[in-house]
XYZ file of C-alpha atoms in Angstrom:
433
model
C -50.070 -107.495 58.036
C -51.198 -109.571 55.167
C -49.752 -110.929 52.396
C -49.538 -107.586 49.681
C -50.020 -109.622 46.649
C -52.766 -112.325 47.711
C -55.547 -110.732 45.625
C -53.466 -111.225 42.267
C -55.457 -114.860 41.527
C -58.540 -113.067 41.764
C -60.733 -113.277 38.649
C -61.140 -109.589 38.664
C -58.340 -107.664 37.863
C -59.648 -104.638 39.426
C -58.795 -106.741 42.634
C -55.239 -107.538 41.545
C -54.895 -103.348 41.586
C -55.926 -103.617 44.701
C -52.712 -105.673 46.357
C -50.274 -103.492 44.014
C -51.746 -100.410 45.788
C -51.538 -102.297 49.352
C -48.028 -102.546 48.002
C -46.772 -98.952 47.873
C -48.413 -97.708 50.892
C -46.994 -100.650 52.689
C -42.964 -99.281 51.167
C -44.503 -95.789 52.322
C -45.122 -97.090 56.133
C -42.008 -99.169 56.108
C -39.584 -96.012 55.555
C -40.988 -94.839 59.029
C -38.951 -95.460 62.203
C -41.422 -97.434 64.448
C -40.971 -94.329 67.323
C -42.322 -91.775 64.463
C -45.470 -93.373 64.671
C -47.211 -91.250 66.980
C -45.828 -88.111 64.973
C -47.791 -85.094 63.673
C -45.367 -83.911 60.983
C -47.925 -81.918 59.411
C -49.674 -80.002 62.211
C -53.231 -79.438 60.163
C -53.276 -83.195 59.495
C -53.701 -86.434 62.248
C -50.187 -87.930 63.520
C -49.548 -90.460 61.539
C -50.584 -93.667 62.652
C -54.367 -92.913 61.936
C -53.234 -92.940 58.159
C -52.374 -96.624 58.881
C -55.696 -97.619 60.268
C -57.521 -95.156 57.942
C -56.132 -96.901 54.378
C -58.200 -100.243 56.547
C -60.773 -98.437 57.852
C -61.677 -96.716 54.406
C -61.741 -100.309 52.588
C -63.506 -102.021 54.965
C -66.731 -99.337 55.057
C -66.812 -99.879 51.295
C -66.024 -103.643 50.718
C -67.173 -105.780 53.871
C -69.036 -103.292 56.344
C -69.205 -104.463 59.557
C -66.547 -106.271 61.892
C -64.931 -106.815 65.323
C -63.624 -103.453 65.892
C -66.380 -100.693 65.607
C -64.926 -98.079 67.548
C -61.548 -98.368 65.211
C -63.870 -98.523 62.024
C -65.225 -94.949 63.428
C -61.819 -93.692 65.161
C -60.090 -93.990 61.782
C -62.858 -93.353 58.860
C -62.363 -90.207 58.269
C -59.569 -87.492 58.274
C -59.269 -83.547 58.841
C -58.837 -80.480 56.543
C -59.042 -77.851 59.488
C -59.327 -73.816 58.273
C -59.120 -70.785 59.854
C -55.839 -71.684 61.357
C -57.426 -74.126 63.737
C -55.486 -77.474 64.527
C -55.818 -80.752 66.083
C -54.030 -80.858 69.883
C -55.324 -84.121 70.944
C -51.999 -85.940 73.031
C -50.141 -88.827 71.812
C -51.429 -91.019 74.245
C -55.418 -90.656 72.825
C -54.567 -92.836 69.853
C -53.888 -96.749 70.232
C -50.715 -98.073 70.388
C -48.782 -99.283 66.986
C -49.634 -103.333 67.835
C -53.316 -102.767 68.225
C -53.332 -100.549 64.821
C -51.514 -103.240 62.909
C -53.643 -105.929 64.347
C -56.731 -104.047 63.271
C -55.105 -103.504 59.577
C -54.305 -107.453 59.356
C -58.030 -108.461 60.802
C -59.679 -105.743 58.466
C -57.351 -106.721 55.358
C -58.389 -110.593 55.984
C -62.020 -109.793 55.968
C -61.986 -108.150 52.996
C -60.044 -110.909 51.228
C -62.388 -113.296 52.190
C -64.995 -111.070 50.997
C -62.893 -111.211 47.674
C -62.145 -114.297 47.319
C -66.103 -115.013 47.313
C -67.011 -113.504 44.497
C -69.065 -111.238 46.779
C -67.964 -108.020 44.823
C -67.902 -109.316 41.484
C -71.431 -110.351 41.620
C -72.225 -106.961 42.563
C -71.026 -106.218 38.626
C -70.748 -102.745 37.818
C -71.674 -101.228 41.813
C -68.626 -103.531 42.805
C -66.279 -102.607 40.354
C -67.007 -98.823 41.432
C -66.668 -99.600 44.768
C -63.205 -101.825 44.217
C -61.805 -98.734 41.997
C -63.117 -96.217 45.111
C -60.850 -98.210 47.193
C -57.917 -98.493 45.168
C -57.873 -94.724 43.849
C -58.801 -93.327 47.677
C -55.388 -95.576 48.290
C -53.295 -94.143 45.883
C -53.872 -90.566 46.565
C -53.194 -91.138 50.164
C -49.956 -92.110 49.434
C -48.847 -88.933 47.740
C -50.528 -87.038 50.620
C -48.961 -89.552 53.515
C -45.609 -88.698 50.960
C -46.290 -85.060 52.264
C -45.761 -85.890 55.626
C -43.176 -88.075 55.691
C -41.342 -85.160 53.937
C -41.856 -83.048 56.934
C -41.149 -85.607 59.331
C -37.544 -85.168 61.047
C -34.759 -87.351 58.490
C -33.582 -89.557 61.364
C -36.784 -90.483 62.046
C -36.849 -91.844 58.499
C -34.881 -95.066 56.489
C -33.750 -93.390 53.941
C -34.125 -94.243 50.287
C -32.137 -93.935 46.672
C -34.065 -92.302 43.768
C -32.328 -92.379 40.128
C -30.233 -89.354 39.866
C -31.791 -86.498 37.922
C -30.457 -84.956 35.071
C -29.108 -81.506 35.596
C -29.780 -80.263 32.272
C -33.286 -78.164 31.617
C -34.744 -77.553 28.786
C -34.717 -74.167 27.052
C -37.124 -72.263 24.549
C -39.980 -69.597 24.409
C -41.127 -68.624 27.864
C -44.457 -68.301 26.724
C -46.802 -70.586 24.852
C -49.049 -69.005 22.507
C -52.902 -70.405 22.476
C -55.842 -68.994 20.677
C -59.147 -68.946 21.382
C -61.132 -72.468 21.036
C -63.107 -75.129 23.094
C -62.047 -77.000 26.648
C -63.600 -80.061 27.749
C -63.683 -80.616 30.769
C -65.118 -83.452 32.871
C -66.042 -87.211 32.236
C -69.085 -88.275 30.137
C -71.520 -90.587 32.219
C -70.116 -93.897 29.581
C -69.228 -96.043 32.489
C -65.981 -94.588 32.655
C -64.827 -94.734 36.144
C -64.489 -91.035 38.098
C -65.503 -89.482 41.387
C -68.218 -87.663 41.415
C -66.841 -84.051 41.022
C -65.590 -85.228 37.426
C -68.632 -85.485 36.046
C -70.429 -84.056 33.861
C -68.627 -83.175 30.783
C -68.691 -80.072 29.081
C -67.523 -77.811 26.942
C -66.053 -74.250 27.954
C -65.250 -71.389 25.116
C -61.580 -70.179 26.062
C -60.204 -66.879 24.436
C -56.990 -66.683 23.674
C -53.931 -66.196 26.216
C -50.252 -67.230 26.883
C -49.332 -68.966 29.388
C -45.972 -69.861 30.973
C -44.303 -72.888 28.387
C -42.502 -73.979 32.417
C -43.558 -73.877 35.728
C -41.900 -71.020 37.657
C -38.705 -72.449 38.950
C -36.697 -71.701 42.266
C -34.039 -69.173 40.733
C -37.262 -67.033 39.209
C -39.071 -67.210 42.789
C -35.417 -66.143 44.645
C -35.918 -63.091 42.660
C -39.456 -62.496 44.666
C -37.885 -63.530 47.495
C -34.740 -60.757 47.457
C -37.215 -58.163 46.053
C -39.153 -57.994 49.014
C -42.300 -59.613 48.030
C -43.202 -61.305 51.637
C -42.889 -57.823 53.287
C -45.190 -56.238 50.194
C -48.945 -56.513 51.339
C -50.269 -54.934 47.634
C -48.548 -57.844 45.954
C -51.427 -59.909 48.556
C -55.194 -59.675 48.605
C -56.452 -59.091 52.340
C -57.252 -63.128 53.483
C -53.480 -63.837 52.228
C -51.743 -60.872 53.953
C -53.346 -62.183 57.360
C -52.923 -65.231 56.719
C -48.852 -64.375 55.487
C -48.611 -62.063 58.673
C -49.911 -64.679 61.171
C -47.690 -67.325 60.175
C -44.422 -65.347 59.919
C -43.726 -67.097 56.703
C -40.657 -65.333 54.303
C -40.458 -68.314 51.844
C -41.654 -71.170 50.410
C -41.802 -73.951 53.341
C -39.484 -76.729 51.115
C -36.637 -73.739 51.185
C -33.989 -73.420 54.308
C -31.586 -70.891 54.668
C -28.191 -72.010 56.383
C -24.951 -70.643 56.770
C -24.087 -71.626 53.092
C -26.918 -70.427 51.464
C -30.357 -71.509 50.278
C -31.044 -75.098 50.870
C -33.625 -77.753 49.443
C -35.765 -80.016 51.643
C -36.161 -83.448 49.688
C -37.469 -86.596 51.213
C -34.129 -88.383 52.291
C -31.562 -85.208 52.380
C -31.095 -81.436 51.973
C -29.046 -80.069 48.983
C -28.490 -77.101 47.539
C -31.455 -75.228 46.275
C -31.497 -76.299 42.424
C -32.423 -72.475 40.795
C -34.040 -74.618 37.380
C -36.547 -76.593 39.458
C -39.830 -75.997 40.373
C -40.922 -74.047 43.114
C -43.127 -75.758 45.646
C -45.522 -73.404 47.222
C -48.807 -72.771 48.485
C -51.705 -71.372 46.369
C -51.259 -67.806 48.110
C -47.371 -67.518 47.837
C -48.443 -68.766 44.057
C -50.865 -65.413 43.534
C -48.348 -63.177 45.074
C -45.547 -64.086 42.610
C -48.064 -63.394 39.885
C -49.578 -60.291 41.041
C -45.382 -58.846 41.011
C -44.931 -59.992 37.930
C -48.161 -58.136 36.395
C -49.838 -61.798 35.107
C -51.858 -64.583 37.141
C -52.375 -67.979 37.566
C -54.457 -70.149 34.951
C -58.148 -70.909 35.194
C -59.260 -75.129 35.556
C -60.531 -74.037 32.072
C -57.006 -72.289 30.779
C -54.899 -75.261 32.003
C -57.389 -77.323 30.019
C -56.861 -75.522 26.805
C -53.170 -75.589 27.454
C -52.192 -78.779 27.984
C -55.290 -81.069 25.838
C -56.229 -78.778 23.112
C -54.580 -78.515 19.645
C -54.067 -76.007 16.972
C -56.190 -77.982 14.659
C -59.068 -77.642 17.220
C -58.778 -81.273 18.812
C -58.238 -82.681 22.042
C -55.987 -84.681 23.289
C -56.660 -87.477 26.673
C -52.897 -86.105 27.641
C -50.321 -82.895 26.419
C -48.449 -85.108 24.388
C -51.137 -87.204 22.915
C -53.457 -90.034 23.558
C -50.757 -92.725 24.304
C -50.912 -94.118 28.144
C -48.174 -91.907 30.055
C -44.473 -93.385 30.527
C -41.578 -92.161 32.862
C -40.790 -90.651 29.162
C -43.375 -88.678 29.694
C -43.212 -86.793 33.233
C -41.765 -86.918 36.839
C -44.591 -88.940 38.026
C -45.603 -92.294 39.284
C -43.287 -92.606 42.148
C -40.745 -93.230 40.656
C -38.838 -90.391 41.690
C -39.114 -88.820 45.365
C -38.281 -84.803 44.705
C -38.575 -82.498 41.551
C -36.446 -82.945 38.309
C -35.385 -79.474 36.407
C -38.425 -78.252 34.548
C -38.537 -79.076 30.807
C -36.405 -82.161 31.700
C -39.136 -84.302 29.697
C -39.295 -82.926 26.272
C -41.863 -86.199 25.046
C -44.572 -84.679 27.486
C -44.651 -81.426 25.812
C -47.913 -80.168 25.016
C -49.463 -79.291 21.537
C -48.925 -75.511 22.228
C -45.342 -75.841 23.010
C -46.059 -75.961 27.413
C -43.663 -78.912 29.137
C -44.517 -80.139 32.127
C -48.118 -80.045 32.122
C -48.271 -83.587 34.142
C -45.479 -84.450 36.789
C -42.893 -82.535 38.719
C -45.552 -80.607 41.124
C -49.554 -80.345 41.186
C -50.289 -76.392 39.056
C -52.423 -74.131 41.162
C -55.391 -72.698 39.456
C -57.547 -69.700 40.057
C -60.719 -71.724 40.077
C -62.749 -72.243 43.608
C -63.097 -75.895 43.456
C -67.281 -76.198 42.410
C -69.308 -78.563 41.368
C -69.745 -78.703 37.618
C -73.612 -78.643 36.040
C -75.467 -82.454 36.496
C -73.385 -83.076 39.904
C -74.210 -86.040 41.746
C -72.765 -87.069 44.771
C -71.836 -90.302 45.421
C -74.130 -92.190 47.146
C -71.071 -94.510 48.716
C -68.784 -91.314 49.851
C -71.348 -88.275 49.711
C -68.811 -85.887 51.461
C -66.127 -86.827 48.753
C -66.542 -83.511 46.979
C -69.732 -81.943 48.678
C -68.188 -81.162 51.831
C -65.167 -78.859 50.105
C -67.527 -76.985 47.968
C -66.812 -74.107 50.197
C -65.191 -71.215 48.333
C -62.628 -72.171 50.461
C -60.759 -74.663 48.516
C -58.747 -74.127 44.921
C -58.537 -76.757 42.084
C -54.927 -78.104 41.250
C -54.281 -80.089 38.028
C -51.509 -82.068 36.475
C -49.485 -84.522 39.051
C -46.273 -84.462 41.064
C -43.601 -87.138 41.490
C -45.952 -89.122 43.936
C -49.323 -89.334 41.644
C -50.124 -92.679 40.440
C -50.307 -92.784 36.419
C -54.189 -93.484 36.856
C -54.882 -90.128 38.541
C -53.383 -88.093 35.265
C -56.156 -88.722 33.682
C -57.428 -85.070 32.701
C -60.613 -84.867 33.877
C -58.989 -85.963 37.641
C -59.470 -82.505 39.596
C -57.042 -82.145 42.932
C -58.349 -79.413 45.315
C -56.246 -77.912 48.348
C -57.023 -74.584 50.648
C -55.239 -71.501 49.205
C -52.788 -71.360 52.469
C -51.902 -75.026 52.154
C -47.683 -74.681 52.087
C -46.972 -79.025 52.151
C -48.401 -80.045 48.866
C -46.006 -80.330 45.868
C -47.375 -78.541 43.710
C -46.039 -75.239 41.524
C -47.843 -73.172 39.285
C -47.482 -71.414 35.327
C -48.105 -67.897 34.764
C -50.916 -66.543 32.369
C -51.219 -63.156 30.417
C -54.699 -62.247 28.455
């Protein structure tokens, strides 16, 4: 495949993002055994080598249309978010072999260099920049969700990586954060700010007051749900969940194992003892359950807003901790680490009203349907970005995990997921009025 950091002489920076993205989800491929390939790890999802055509594909549509390879430009533009239990069963042998992908990713990466390297894109002025920033962003978050499938894929079919150790000590303090009533804004302003379409427009949303959980609800408080019975309670489950709970024969969260020793962790590169002060990873539905037991819910987009931007003095902030550009100080983000770190384990992050973890350590489920907000345009270069999931069917996430990129914590940045969705790394807070 090409060169990953060819674009960094290009007069527009926005390029030179470009190759450092090519970068990481070039790592991300090479920790796959070339036999793992053809893989479906995650069985809603493709097998895995249409995500390395796709990341090509994608670029190509937006930055040099047109090329030698039609039918792979249409095979892998677009991927699948199947509901109602349905799944993919196409065979192995329907997709091209590995040689013929890669050659299509080094043909399609060289045309869009060239394209590049001519200015073509920077002529284009502020349309090009959008489109170079569509490319690079679209990049990113496919490699936290190609992350989410290596992590279910078999670990000898993986080359296994070291991660910095994590500290073993979590934080203590209130369980609750107090915050009173006041203003969320939510959404970007139409300044030429860069965002996808379902960011904008901005507004302002009146929030009364509520507490919400100061950590995300950890492993050791989930166990509890677990021993009490709450998979085999259907009140602690509204109807779609039970069925849905029922049908898949699920008894706890999908990163959890039990073995002859106990309760074990899934991570990336090896399983270890569950760690009881780390965040649970669960789906959206295993999320509402927990809450429903414990007589409290999950956050609204609007709550979380309040939570982890808004101040006591009635200001907002562009992150919890303040306006300063986020740091590994600041979170388990940026992928840097692989798996979660105990909650509270970054003190610097901590929110205005006292709430840690806000960004990093695992996406927070929300109790919003992911809508459109008032002035919604689509975008006339990806119309189905947002449009298409605007189904009732989907829930917005905010915050990050270990694999989002630093630009994607920005907080208008809204992450949306179906409610039965168990591979995501994500968590959630709890909320009393």
């Amino acid at each position: 495949m090409a060169r990953p950091y060819e674009l960094r002489e290009s007069r527009n920076p926005i390029a030179a993002r470009l190759a450092g993205a090519r970068t990481l989800t070039d790592r991300l491929f090479g920790l796959v055994r070339p036999e793992a390939l053809l893989e479906r790890p995650i069985p809603e999802r493709h097998r895995l080598i249409f995500y390395l055509g796709h990341l090509e594909a994608f670029d190509r549509n937006l930055l040099a249309r047109g090329g030698p390879c039609p039918e792979l430009d249409r095979l892998f533009a677009f991927g699948i978010d199947p509901v109602d239990g349905e799944l993919p069963h196409e065979p192995a042998s329907a997709w091209p072999r590995e040689p013929e992908v890669r050659a299509y990713c080094a043909a399609t990466r060289s045309a869009i260099d060239q394209c590049l390297s001519t200015s073509d894109i920077e002529e284009r002025g502020k349309e090009g920049n959008e489109l170079l920033n569509m490319a690079i962003e679209h990049r990113l978050m496919h490699a936290e969700t190609l992350a989410y499938a290596l992590h279910r894929l078999p670990l000898e079919l993986k080359l296994a990586q070291l991660e910095p150790m994590p500290s073993r000590m979590a934080w203590s303090g209130p369980s609750m954060s107090e915050v009173p009533s006041g203003v969320a804004t939510l959404g970007l302003p139409r300044d030429g700010r860069f965002g996808w379409d379902n960011e904008f427009e901005a507004h302002q949303v009146e929030v009364p007051g509520f507490r919400i959980g100061a950590f995300k609800v950890t492993n050791g408080e989930f166990l509890d749900f677990v021993h009490a019975g709450g998979y085999e309670t259907a009140s602690l489950w509204d109807p779609g969940n039970w069925e849905w709970l029922r049908r898949s024969g699920r008894g706890h969260p999908s990163f959890w194992r039990l073995d002859h020793s106990g309760w074990v962790f899934r991570g990336m590169f090896r399983e270890r003892p569950l760690a009881m002060e780390e965040p649970v990873w669960l789906s959206q539905a295993e999320a509402s359950a927990y809450a429903a037991w414990k007589g409290m819910r999950l956050p609204t987009e609007a709550e979380w807003h309040r939570a982890a931007c808004g101040a006591p003095d009635g200001s907002e902030r562009e992150y919890p901790w303040g306006n300063e550009p986020p740091t590994i100080a600041h979170g388990n983000f940026d992928s840097y680490r692989w798996d979660p770190t105990p909650v509270g384990s970054h003190p610097e992050g901590r929110s205005a009203f006292g709430a840690y973890d806000l960004l990093g350590n695992g996406w927070e489920w929300t109790s919003t349907p992911f809508a459109p907000f008032a002035g919604f345009k689509a975008n006339g270069q990806y119309p189905g970005y947002s449009a298409d999931f605007f189904d009732g069917r989907h829930f917005v996430l905010k915050g990050g995990s270990p694999r989002t990129d630093a630009v994607l914590l920005r907080r208008s940045f809204r992450n949306w997921f179906q409610p039965h969705y168990p591979y995501l790394y994500a968590g959630f807070r709890l909320v009393q009025p």
